[in-house]
Short mmCIF file of C-alpha atoms in Angstrom, two decimals:
data_model
loop_
_atom_site.label_atom_id
_atom_site.label_comp_id
_atom_site.label_asym_id
_atom_site.label_seq_id
_atom_site.Cartn_x
_atom_site.Cartn_y
_atom_site.Cartn_z
CA UNK A 1 45.06 -8.36 39.84
CA UNK A 2 47.64 -5.35 39.19
CA UNK A 3 47.95 -3.01 42.09
CA UNK A 4 47.86 0.46 40.11
CA UNK A 5 46.69 2.19 37.54
CA UNK A 6 47.21 5.85 36.61
CA UNK A 7 44.40 7.29 34.54
CA UNK A 8 44.88 10.70 32.68
CA UNK A 9 42.20 12.44 30.71
CA UNK A 10 43.53 14.67 28.00
CA UNK A 11 42.59 16.77 25.19
CA UNK A 12 45.11 18.36 22.88
CA UNK A 13 47.92 18.36 25.40
CA UNK A 14 50.58 15.90 23.79
CA UNK A 15 53.38 18.07 25.17
CA UNK A 16 52.12 17.40 28.91
CA UNK A 17 51.94 13.78 27.99
CA UNK A 18 55.19 13.46 26.67
CA UNK A 19 56.89 15.24 30.00
CA UNK A 20 54.70 13.06 32.24
CA UNK A 21 55.89 9.89 30.46
CA UNK A 22 59.60 10.85 30.04
CA UNK A 23 59.67 11.79 33.76
CA UNK A 24 57.88 8.57 34.93
CA UNK A 25 58.41 5.89 32.48
CA UNK A 26 61.35 3.85 34.03
CA UNK A 27 60.07 4.10 37.77
CA UNK A 28 56.45 2.94 36.59
CA UNK A 29 57.64 0.25 34.76
CA UNK A 30 60.14 -0.77 37.47
CA UNK A 31 57.02 -0.73 39.96
CA UNK A 32 54.70 -2.62 37.69
CA UNK A 33 52.22 0.42 37.50
CA UNK A 34 50.12 1.25 34.25
CA UNK A 35 49.44 4.38 32.58
CA UNK A 36 46.31 4.89 30.73
CA UNK A 37 45.86 8.31 28.63
CA UNK A 38 42.14 9.07 27.60
CA UNK A 39 42.05 11.45 24.75
CA UNK A 40 39.01 13.17 23.30
CA UNK A 41 40.78 15.26 20.83
CA UNK A 42 40.17 14.03 17.21
CA UNK A 43 43.81 14.94 16.07
CA UNK A 44 45.02 12.14 18.49
CA UNK A 45 48.50 13.58 19.01
CA UNK A 46 49.02 11.81 22.17
CA UNK A 47 48.63 8.35 20.86
CA UNK A 48 52.01 8.88 19.02
CA UNK A 49 53.50 9.81 22.17
CA UNK A 50 52.42 6.53 23.66
CA UNK A 51 53.18 4.49 20.60
CA UNK A 52 56.62 5.71 20.67
CA UNK A 53 57.37 4.61 24.26
CA UNK A 54 55.52 1.41 23.49
CA UNK A 55 58.02 0.77 20.61
CA UNK A 56 60.83 1.50 22.70
CA UNK A 57 59.71 -1.47 25.29
CA UNK A 58 57.29 0.29 27.59
CA UNK A 59 54.16 -2.01 27.08
CA UNK A 60 52.71 -0.81 30.42
CA UNK A 61 51.59 2.67 28.66
CA UNK A 62 47.98 2.63 27.27
CA UNK A 63 46.18 4.99 24.80
CA UNK A 64 42.46 5.18 24.26
CA UNK A 65 40.43 7.60 22.07
CA UNK A 66 36.99 8.75 23.09
CA UNK A 67 34.77 9.90 20.42
CA UNK A 68 32.19 12.55 20.52
CA UNK A 69 34.39 14.86 22.66
CA UNK A 70 33.12 13.87 26.34
CA UNK A 71 33.94 16.38 29.23
CA UNK A 72 36.82 15.47 31.46
CA UNK A 73 34.58 13.88 34.22
CA UNK A 74 33.12 11.64 31.36
CA UNK A 75 36.57 10.45 30.28
CA UNK A 76 37.37 9.88 33.83
CA UNK A 77 34.38 7.66 34.44
CA UNK A 78 34.87 5.94 31.42
CA UNK A 79 38.63 5.23 32.37
CA UNK A 80 37.59 4.10 35.90
CA UNK A 81 35.33 1.73 34.09
CA UNK A 82 37.80 0.20 32.12
CA UNK A 83 40.42 -0.20 34.79
CA UNK A 84 38.42 -1.11 37.91
CA UNK A 85 37.99 -4.77 37.36
CA UNK A 86 41.81 -5.39 36.70
CA UNK A 87 43.52 -2.91 39.24
CA UNK A 88 43.33 -2.62 43.00
CA UNK A 89 43.84 1.13 42.94
CA UNK A 90 43.21 4.00 40.52
CA UNK A 91 45.14 7.25 40.67
CA UNK A 92 43.57 9.98 38.36
CA UNK A 93 46.01 12.78 37.38
CA UNK A 94 45.57 15.83 35.35
CA UNK A 95 47.90 15.90 32.29
CA UNK A 96 49.98 18.73 33.42
CA UNK A 97 51.11 16.73 36.66
CA UNK A 98 54.55 15.56 37.24
CA UNK A 99 54.54 13.36 40.28
CA UNK A 100 57.89 11.82 41.36
CA UNK A 101 57.01 8.11 40.99
CA UNK A 102 60.73 7.12 41.44
CA UNK A 103 60.59 8.70 44.89
CA UNK A 104 57.08 7.52 46.23
CA UNK A 105 56.64 4.30 44.54
CA UNK A 106 57.97 2.24 47.41
CA UNK A 107 55.91 3.99 49.86
CA UNK A 108 52.81 3.85 47.75
CA UNK A 109 53.44 -0.15 47.59
CA UNK A 110 53.37 -0.39 51.49
CA UNK A 111 50.20 2.03 51.75
CA UNK A 112 48.45 -0.11 49.05
CA UNK A 113 49.07 -3.29 50.77
CA UNK A 114 47.07 -2.04 53.77
CA UNK A 115 43.88 -1.82 51.75
CA UNK A 116 43.11 1.95 52.37
CA UNK A 117 39.84 3.28 50.87
CA UNK A 118 41.87 6.27 49.82
CA UNK A 119 45.37 7.48 49.83
CA UNK A 120 45.95 11.10 49.80
CA UNK A 121 49.38 12.25 48.64
CA UNK A 122 50.38 15.82 49.61
CA UNK A 123 53.46 17.95 50.06
CA UNK A 124 53.58 20.19 53.29
CA UNK A 125 56.26 22.03 52.27
CA UNK A 126 57.48 22.77 48.50
CA UNK A 127 60.70 24.11 49.46
CA UNK A 128 61.98 20.74 51.08
CA UNK A 129 65.55 19.90 51.00
CA UNK A 130 65.08 16.20 51.11
CA UNK A 131 62.55 13.90 50.80
CA UNK A 132 61.02 12.68 54.19
CA UNK A 133 57.48 10.99 54.33
CA UNK A 134 55.27 11.16 57.09
CA UNK A 135 52.05 8.80 57.34
CA UNK A 136 48.75 9.39 59.13
CA UNK A 137 46.21 7.13 58.84
CA UNK A 138 42.48 7.88 59.57
CA UNK A 139 39.42 5.91 60.51
CA UNK A 140 37.25 8.79 61.10
CA UNK A 141 35.30 10.15 58.05
CA UNK A 142 34.76 13.60 59.02
CA UNK A 143 38.27 14.00 60.46
CA UNK A 144 39.59 12.89 57.18
CA UNK A 145 37.69 15.52 55.26
CA UNK A 146 38.01 17.99 57.61
CA UNK A 147 41.45 18.20 57.33
CA UNK A 148 42.23 17.05 53.45
CA UNK A 149 39.14 18.31 51.73
CA UNK A 150 40.82 21.46 50.50
CA UNK A 151 43.75 19.52 49.19
CA UNK A 152 41.94 16.69 47.28
CA UNK A 153 40.07 19.39 45.07
CA UNK A 154 43.18 18.86 42.93
CA UNK A 155 43.22 15.94 40.64
CA UNK A 156 46.39 13.70 41.19
CA UNK A 157 46.23 14.70 44.85
CA UNK A 158 44.66 11.11 46.06
CA UNK A 159 44.27 7.46 45.13
CA UNK A 160 40.99 5.69 45.47
CA UNK A 161 40.25 1.84 45.61
CA UNK A 162 38.68 -0.06 42.73
CA UNK A 163 35.39 -0.38 44.44
CA UNK A 164 35.07 3.46 44.62
CA UNK A 165 36.01 3.42 40.95
CA UNK A 166 33.44 1.24 39.82
CA UNK A 167 30.90 3.63 41.93
CA UNK A 168 32.37 6.52 40.32
CA UNK A 169 31.77 5.27 36.71
CA UNK A 170 27.88 5.00 37.38
CA UNK A 171 27.40 8.46 38.96
CA UNK A 172 26.05 11.58 37.30
CA UNK A 173 26.88 15.41 38.40
CA UNK A 174 24.25 16.66 41.08
CA UNK A 175 25.34 20.15 40.82
CA UNK A 176 25.41 21.47 37.36
CA UNK A 177 27.98 23.75 36.32
CA UNK A 178 30.26 22.80 39.16
CA UNK A 179 34.13 22.20 38.69
CA UNK A 180 34.94 18.60 37.52
CA UNK A 181 37.40 18.09 40.53
CA UNK A 182 34.55 19.11 43.11
CA UNK A 183 32.24 16.65 41.33
CA UNK A 184 34.81 13.76 41.82
CA UNK A 185 35.46 14.91 45.37
CA UNK A 186 31.36 14.83 45.92
CA UNK A 187 31.59 10.99 44.69
CA UNK A 188 34.47 9.95 47.04
CA UNK A 189 32.34 11.80 50.03
CA UNK A 190 29.16 10.02 49.04
CA UNK A 191 30.77 6.81 48.44
CA UNK A 192 32.65 6.77 51.79
CA UNK A 193 29.72 8.18 53.92
CA UNK A 194 27.79 4.94 52.97
CA UNK A 195 30.66 2.59 54.14
CA UNK A 196 30.35 1.03 57.50
CA UNK A 197 34.17 0.80 57.96
CA UNK A 198 36.48 3.66 56.41
CA UNK A 199 40.22 3.80 56.35
CA UNK A 200 42.45 6.18 54.47
CA UNK A 201 46.11 7.38 54.77
CA UNK A 202 47.63 10.66 54.35
CA UNK A 203 51.29 10.54 53.05
CA UNK A 204 53.10 13.90 53.19
CA UNK A 205 56.39 15.05 52.01
CA UNK A 206 57.59 17.35 54.87
#
């Protein structure tokens, strides 16, 4: 089983996908991480972006077209369903995010090796002079959510294990009209609340 799949739901933003891939492609390949782009735009413009990099030897980049224009949360659910059986961890990112995989990949490998349920990625100071990572482990669910709930409303701010990915792929939104990211966070909380043993880590750049 592979370690990490990055999942990006998108619709009509090929420039964002191009920027994401261009910045991340070499670090992703070195780390053995796979990237899945799930698009619902009939023009399928992001497919040509992925194909260009596939032709250049980046075979860890994948494209999937979703018919009938599903909402973002449904695209994420389908991506989770596709990846949960082949990857230990899933990182759901929005298509405008530009994470620095070249900086954080070694830290991620260490954290994923500890088999946390959730890994939260956050930057405490956006005007940092250099990157220094601080890790804080959690075994208390209430403490984890009390400190990090606000941060985890953003897609791309946390990584989930594949069991949670399978759980999420089967859920339906209980609060109609709520923001997609809050629905995902609702699922994370409900899943973890049912577990007898909980573990998570916050990886901060300070």
